[in-house]
mmCIF file of C-alpha atoms in Angstrom:
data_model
loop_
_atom_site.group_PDB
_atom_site.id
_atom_site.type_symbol
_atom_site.label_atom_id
_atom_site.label_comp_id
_atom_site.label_asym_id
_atom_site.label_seq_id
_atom_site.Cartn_x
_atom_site.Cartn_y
_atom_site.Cartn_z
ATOM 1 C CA UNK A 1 -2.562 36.535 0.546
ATOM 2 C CA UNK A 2 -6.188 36.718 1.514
ATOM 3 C CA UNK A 3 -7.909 33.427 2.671
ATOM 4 C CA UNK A 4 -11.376 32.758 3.407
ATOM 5 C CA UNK A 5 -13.574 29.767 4.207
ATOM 6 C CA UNK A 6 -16.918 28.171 3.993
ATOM 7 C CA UNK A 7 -19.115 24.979 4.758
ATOM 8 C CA UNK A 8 -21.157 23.232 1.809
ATOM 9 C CA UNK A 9 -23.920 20.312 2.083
ATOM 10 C CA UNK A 10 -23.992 17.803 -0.655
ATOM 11 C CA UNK A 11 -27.244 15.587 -0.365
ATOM 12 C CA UNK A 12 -26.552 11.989 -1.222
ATOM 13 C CA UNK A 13 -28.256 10.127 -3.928
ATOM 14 C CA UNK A 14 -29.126 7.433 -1.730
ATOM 15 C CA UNK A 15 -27.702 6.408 2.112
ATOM 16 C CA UNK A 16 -24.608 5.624 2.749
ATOM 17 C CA UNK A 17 -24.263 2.964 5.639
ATOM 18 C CA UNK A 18 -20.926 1.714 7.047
ATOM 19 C CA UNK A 19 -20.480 -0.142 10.987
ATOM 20 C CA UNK A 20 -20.766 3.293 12.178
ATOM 21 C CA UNK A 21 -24.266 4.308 10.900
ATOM 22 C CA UNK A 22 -25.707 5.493 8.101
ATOM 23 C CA UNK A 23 -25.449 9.207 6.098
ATOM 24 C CA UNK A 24 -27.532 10.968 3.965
ATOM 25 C CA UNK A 25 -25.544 13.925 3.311
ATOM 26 C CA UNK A 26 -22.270 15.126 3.184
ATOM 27 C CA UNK A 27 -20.618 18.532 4.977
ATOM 28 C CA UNK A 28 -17.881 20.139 3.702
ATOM 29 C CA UNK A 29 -15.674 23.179 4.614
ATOM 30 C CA UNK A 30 -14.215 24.613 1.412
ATOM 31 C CA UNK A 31 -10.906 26.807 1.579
ATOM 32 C CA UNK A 32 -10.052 29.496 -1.079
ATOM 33 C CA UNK A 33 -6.919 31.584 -1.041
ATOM 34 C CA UNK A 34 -6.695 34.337 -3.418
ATOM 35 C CA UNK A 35 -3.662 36.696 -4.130
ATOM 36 C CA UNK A 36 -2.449 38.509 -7.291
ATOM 37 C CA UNK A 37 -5.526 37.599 -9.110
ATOM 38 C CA UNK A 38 -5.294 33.866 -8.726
ATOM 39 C CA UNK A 39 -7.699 32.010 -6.519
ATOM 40 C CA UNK A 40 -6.426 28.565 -5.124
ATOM 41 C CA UNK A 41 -9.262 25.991 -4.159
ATOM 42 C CA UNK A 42 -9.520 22.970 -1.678
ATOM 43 C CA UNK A 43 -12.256 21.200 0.460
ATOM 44 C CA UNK A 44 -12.047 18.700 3.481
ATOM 45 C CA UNK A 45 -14.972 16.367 5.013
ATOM 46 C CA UNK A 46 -14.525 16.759 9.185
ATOM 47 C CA UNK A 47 -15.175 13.521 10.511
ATOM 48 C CA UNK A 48 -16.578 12.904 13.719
ATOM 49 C CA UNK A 49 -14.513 9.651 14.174
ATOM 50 C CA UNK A 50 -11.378 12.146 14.725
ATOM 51 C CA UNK A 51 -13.601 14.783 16.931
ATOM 52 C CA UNK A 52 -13.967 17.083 14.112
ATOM 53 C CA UNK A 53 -17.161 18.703 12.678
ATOM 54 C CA UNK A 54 -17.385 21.904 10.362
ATOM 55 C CA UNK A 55 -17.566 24.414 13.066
ATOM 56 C CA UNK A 56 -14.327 22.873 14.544
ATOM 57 C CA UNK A 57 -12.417 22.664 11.273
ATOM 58 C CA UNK A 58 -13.532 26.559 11.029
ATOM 59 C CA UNK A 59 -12.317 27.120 14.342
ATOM 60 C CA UNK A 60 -8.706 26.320 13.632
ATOM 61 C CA UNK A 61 -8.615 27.484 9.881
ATOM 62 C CA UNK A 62 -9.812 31.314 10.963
ATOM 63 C CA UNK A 63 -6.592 32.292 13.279
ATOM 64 C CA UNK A 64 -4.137 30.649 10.980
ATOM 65 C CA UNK A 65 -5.662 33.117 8.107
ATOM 66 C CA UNK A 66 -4.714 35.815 9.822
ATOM 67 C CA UNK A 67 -1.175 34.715 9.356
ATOM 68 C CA UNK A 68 -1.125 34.165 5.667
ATOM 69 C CA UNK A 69 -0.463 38.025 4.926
ATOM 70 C CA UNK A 70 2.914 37.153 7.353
ATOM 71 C CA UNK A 71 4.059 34.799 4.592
ATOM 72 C CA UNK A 72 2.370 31.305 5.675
ATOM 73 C CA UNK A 73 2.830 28.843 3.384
ATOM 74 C CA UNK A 74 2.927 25.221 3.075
ATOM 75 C CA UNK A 75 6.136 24.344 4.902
ATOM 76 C CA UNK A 76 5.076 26.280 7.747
ATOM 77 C CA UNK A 77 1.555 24.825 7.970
ATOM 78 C CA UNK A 78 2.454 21.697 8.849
ATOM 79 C CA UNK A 79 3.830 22.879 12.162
ATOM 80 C CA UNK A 80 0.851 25.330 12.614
ATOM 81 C CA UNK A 81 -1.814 22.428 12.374
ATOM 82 C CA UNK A 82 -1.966 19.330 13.468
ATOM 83 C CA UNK A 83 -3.055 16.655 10.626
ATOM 84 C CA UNK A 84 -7.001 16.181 9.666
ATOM 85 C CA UNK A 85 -9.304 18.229 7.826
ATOM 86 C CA UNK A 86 -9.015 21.934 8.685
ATOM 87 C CA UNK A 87 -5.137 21.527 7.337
ATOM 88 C CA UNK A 88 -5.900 19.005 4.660
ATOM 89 C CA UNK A 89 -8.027 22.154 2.709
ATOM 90 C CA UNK A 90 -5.570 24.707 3.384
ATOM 91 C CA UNK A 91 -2.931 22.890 2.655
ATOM 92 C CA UNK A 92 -5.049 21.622 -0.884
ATOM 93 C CA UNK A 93 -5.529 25.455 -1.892
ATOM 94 C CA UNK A 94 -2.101 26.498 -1.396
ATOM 95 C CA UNK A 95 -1.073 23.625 -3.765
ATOM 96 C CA UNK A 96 -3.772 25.164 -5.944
ATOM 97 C CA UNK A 97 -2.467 28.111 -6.235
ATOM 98 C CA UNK A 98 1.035 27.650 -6.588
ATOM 99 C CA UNK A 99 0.010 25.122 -9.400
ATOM 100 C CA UNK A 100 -2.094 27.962 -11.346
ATOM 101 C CA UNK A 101 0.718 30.416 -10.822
ATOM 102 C CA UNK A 102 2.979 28.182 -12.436
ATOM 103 C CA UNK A 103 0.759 27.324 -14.973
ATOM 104 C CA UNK A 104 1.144 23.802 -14.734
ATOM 105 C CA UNK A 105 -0.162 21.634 -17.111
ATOM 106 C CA UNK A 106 -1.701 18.641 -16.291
ATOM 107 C CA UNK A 107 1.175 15.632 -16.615
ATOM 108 C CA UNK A 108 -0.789 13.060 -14.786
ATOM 109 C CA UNK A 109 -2.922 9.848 -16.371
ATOM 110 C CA UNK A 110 -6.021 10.776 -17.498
ATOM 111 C CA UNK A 111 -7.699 8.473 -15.793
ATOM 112 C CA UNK A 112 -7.229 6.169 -12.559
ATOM 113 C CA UNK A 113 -8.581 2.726 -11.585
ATOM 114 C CA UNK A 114 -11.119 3.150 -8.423
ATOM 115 C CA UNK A 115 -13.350 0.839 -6.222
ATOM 116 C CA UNK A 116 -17.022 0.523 -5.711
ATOM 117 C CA UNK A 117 -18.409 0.727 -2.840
ATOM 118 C CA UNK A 118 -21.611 -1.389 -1.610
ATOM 119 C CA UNK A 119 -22.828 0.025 1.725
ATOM 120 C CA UNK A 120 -23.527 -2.583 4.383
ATOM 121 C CA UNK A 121 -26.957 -4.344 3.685
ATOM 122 C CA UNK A 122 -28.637 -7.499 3.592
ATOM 123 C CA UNK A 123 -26.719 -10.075 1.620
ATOM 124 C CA UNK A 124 -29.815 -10.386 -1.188
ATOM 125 C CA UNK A 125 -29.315 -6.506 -1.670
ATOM 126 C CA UNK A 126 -25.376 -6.255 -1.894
ATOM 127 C CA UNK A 127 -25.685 -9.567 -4.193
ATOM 128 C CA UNK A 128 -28.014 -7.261 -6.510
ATOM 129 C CA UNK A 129 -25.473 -4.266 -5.554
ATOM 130 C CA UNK A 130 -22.495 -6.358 -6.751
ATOM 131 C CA UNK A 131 -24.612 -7.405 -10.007
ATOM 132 C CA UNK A 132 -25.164 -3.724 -11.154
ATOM 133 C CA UNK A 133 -21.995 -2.314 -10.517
ATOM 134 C CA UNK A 134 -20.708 -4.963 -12.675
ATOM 135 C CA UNK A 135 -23.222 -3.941 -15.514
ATOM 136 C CA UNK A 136 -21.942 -0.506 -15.279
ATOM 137 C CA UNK A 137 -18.421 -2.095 -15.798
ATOM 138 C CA UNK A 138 -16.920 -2.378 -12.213
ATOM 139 C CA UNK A 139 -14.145 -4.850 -11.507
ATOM 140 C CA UNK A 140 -12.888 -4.103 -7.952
ATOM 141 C CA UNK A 141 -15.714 -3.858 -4.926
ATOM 142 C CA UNK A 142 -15.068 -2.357 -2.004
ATOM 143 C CA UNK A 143 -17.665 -4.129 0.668
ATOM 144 C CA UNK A 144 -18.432 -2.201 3.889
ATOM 145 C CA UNK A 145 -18.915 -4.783 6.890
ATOM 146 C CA UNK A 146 -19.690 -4.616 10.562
ATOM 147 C CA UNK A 147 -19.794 -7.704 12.788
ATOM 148 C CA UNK A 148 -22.534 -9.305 11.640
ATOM 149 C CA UNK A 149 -23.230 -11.549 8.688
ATOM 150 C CA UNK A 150 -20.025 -10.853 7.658
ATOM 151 C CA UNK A 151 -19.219 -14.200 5.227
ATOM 152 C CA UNK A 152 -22.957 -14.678 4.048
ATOM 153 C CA UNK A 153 -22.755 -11.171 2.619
ATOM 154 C CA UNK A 154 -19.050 -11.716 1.110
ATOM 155 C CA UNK A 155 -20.476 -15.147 -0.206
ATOM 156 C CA UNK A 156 -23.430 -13.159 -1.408
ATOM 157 C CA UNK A 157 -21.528 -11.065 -3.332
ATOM 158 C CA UNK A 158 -18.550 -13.724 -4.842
ATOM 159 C CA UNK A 159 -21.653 -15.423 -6.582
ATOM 160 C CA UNK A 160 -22.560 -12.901 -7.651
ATOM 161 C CA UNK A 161 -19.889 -11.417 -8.804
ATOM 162 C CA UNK A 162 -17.484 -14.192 -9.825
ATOM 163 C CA UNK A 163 -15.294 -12.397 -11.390
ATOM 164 C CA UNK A 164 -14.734 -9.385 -9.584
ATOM 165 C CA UNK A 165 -11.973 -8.109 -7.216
ATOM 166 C CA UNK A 166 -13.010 -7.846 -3.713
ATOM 167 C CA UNK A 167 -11.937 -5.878 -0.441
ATOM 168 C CA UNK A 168 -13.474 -5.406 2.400
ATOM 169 C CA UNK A 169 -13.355 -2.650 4.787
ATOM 170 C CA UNK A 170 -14.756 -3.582 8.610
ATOM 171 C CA UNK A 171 -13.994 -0.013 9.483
ATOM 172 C CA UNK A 172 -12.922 -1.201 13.131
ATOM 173 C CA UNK A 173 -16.207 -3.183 14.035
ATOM 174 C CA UNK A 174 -14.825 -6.624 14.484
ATOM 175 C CA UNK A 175 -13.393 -8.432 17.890
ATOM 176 C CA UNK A 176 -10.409 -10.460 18.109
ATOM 177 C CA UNK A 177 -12.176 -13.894 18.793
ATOM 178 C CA UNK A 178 -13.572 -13.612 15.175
ATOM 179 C CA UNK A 179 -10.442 -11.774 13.413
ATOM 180 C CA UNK A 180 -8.589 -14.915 12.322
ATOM 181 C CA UNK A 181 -11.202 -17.768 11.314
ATOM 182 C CA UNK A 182 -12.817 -14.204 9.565
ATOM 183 C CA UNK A 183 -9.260 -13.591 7.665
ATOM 184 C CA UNK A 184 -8.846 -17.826 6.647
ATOM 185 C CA UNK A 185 -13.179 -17.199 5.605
ATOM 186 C CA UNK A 186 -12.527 -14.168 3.080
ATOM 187 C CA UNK A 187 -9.250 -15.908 1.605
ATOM 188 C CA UNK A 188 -11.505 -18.730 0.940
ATOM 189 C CA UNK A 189 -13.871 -16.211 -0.603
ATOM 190 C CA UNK A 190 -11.094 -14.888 -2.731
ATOM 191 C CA UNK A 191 -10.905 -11.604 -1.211
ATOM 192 C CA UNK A 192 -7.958 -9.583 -1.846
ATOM 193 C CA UNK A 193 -7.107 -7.452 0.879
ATOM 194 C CA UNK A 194 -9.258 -6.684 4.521
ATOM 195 C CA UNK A 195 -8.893 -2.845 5.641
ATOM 196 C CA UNK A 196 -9.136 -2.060 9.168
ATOM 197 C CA UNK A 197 -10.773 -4.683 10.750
ATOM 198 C CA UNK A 198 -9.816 -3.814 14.627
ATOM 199 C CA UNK A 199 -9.659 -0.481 16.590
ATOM 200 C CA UNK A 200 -7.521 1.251 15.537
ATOM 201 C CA UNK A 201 -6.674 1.655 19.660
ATOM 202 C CA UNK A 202 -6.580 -1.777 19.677
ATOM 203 C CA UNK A 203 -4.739 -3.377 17.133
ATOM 204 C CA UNK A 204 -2.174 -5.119 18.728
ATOM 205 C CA UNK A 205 -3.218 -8.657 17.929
ATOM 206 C CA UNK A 206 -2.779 -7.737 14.388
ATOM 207 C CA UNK A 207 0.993 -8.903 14.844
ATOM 208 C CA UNK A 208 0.381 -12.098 16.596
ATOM 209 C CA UNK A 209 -0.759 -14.472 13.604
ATOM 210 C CA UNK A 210 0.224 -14.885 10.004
ATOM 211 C CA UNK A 211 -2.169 -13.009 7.679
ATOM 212 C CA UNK A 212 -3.641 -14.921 4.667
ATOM 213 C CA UNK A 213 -4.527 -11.821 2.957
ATOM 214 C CA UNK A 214 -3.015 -8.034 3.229
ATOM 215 C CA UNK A 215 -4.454 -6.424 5.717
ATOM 216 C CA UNK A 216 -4.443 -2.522 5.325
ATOM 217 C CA UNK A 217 -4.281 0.037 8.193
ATOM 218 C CA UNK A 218 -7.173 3.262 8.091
ATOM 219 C CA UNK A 219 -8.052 4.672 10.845
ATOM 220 C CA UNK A 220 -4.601 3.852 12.266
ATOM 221 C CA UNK A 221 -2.499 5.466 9.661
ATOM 222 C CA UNK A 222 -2.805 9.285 9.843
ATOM 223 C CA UNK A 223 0.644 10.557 9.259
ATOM 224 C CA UNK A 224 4.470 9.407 9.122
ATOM 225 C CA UNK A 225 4.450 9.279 12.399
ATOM 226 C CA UNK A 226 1.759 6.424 13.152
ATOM 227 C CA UNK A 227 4.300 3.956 10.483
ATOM 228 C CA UNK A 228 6.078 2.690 13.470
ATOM 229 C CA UNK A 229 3.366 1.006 15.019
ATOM 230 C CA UNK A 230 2.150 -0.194 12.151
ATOM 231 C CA UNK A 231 5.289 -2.427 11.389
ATOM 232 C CA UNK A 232 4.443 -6.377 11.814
ATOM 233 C CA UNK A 233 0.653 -5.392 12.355
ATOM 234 C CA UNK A 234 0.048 -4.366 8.577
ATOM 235 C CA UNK A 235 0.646 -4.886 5.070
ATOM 236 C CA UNK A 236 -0.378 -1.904 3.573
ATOM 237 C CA UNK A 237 -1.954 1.869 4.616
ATOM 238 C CA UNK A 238 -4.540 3.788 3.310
ATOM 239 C CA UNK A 239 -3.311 7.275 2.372
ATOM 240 C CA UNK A 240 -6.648 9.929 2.889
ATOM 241 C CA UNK A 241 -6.075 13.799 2.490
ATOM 242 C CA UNK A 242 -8.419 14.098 5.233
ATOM 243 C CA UNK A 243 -6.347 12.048 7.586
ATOM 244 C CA UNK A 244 -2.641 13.440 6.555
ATOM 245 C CA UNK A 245 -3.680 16.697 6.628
ATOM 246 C CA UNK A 246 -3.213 17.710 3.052
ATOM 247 C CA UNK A 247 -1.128 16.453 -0.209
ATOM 248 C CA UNK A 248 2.283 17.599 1.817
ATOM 249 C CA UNK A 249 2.193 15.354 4.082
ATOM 250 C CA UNK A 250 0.269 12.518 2.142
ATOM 251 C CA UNK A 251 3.278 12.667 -0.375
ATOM 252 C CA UNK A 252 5.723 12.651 2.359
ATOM 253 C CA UNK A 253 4.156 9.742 4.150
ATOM 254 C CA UNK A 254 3.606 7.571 0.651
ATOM 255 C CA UNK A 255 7.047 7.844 0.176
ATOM 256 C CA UNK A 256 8.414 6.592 3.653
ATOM 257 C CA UNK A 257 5.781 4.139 3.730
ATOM 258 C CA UNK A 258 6.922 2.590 0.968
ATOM 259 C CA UNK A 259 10.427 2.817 2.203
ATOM 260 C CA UNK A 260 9.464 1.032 4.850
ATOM 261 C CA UNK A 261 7.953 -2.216 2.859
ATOM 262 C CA UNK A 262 3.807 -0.904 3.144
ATOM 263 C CA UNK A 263 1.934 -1.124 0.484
ATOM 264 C CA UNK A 264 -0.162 1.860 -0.670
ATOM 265 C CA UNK A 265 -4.007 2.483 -0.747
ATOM 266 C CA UNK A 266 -5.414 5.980 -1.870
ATOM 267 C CA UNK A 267 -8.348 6.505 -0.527
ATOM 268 C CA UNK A 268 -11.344 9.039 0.085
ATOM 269 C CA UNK A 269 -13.845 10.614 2.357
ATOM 270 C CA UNK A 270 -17.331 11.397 1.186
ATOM 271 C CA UNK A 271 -16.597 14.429 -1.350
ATOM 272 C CA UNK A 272 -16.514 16.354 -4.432
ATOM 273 C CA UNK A 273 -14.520 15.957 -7.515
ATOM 274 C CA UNK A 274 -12.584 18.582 -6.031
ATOM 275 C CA UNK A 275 -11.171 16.362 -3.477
ATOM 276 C CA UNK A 276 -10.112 13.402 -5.757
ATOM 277 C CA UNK A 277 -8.433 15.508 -8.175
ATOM 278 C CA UNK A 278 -6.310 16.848 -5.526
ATOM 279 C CA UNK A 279 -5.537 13.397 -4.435
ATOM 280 C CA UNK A 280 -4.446 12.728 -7.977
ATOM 281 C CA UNK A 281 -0.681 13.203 -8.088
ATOM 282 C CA UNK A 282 -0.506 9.248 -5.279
ATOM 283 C CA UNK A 283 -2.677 7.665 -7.973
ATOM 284 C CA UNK A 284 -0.042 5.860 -10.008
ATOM 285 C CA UNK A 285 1.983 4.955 -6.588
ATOM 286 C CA UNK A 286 -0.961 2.982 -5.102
ATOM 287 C CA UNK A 287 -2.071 -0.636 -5.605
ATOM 288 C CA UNK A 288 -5.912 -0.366 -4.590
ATOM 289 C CA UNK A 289 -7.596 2.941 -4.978
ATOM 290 C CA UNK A 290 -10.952 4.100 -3.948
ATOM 291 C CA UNK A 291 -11.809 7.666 -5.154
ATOM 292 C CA UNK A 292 -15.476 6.871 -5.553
ATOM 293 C CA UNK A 293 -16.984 9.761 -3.511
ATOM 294 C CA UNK A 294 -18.335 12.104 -5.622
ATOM 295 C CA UNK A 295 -20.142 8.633 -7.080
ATOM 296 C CA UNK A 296 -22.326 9.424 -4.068
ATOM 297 C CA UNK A 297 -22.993 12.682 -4.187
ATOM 298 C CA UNK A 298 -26.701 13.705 -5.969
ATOM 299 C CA UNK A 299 -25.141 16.273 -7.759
ATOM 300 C CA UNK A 300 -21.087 17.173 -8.340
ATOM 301 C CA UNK A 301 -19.155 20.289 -8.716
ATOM 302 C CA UNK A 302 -19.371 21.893 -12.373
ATOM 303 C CA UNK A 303 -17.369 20.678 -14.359
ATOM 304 C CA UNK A 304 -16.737 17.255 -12.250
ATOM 305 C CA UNK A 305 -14.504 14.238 -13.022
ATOM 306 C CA UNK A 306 -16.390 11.584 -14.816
ATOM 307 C CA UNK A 307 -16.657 7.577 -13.522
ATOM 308 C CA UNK A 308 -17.211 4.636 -15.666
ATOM 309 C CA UNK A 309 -16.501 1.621 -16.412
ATOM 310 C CA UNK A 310 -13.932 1.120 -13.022
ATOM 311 C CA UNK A 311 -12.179 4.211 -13.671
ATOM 312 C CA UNK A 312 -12.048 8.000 -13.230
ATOM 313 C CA UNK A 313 -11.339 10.343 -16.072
ATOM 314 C CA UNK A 314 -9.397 13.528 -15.558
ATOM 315 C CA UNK A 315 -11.593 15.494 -18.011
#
């Protein structure tokens, strides 16, 4: 099997801002493997929260190529690499192959419930956010926070948005003097579940008070092995391809979280349709899902997965 792989930039239609600053584009390193004809595609988005970048995903993908004419496959790449992004589009093209060789035919839902996002702003522009993504037929909002103005941008969006669903996602900017009058604020609010609002180095306190909503763990879930920890500190986990390193171990770790009483998010970096219909196979298993990253994107893959109306279609 021959294997070979690349990096892609996908401007942004407009910026994306979360606690940890703001993008305008997205980078990609995209994996094909190619053998008897059939070429098996995946992509990953390094993030630099988990010291990767594209020239480091590159780094680690190039030796373990060498090894795929040896008879690597996907059993043995999870010992070979370590979780994240450089194994998450390996492992993705592999499963795209094998699929194609089998000739699978597509078994799945045609389409899937997702979030949208509103990017951290003032709380007049995420109010007027939160108005248009209900136009377009939204019902679940996924707000990005940092520390700051946290309820008046919540309340912001509840009025205007009555109706609507809400989580928010802190993405580990708040402090533990704020955490719980914060968690009694948003169920006020209505809010239905808070992802990552602490470090996730410093979570601890997580287990010392009784939690008025779900709150679900990001940045500290990666793999099986982080569940553990997790245990008494959160409610639910947020299952990324990036993070798991692949749909191998995201289906493996879906399946013992639940085992071991979490509740499952499916979740998504920055990326192209490629990405979420990889993902697609945990879509039925979760109870929030937010596969709105190619919504971001200026322009998609050909022949890309459409969004409307809350949802993303297969076709």
């Amino acid at each position: 099997m021959q294997a070979r792989c690349f990096a892609e930039h996908w401007p942004l239609r407009t910026a994306f801002v979360i606690s940890r600053g703001a993008r305008t584009e997205v980078q990609l390193v995209v994996v094909e493997v190619r053998e008897d004809g059939v070429v098996g595609i995946g992509e990953c988005t390094p993030y630099a929260r988990y010291g990767e970048s594209v020239a480091s995903v590159m780094q680690q993908l190039r030796p373990v190529f060498a090894e795929m004419a040896a008879g690597l496959d996907r059993t043995l790449l999870q010992s070979r690499l370590p979780a994240g992004a450089a194994r998450n589009a390996l492992d993705c093209a592999l499963a795209d192959w094998e699929a194609k060789c089998r000739g699978a035919v597509f078994t799945g839902p045609d389409s899937l419930p997702t979030v949208q996002t509103l990017v951290i702003d003032d709380p007049a522009a995420m109010a007027v956010a939160a108005r248009n993504a209900i136009a377009q037929g939204a019902d679940t909002l996924k707000l990005k926070l940092d520390g700051q103005q946290v309820y008046q941008r919540v309340a912001a969006v509840r009025a205007a948005a009555p109706a609507a669903q809400l989580v928010i996602d802190a993405n580990e900017a708040w402090r533990v003097d704020t955490l719980v009058e914060r968690c009694s604020q948003l169920e006020e609010l209505g809010v239905a579940m808070l992802e990552q609002p602490l470090p996730a180095g410093d979570d601890e306190f997580l287990g010392t008070f009784p939690h008025p909503l779900p709150i679900c763990a990001d940045e500290s879930c990666h793999s099986r092995e982080d569940l553990p920890r997790l245990l008494g500190r959160y409610e639910m986990v947020n299952i990324k391809l990036d993070k798991t390193g692949g749909i191998t171990e995201a289906e493996a770790l879906a399946e013992a979280a639940e085992a071991q009483g979490f509740q499952l998010m499916l979740g998504c970096m920055l990326c192209t349709s490629r990405a979420i219909r990889a993902a697609w196979p945990l879509g039925k298993r979760a109870c929030f899902l937010d596969l709105d990253g190619p919504t971001w994107l200026a322009k998609d893959v050909e022949s890309p997965l459409r969004f409307g109306a809350g949802r993303v279609y297969w076709s």
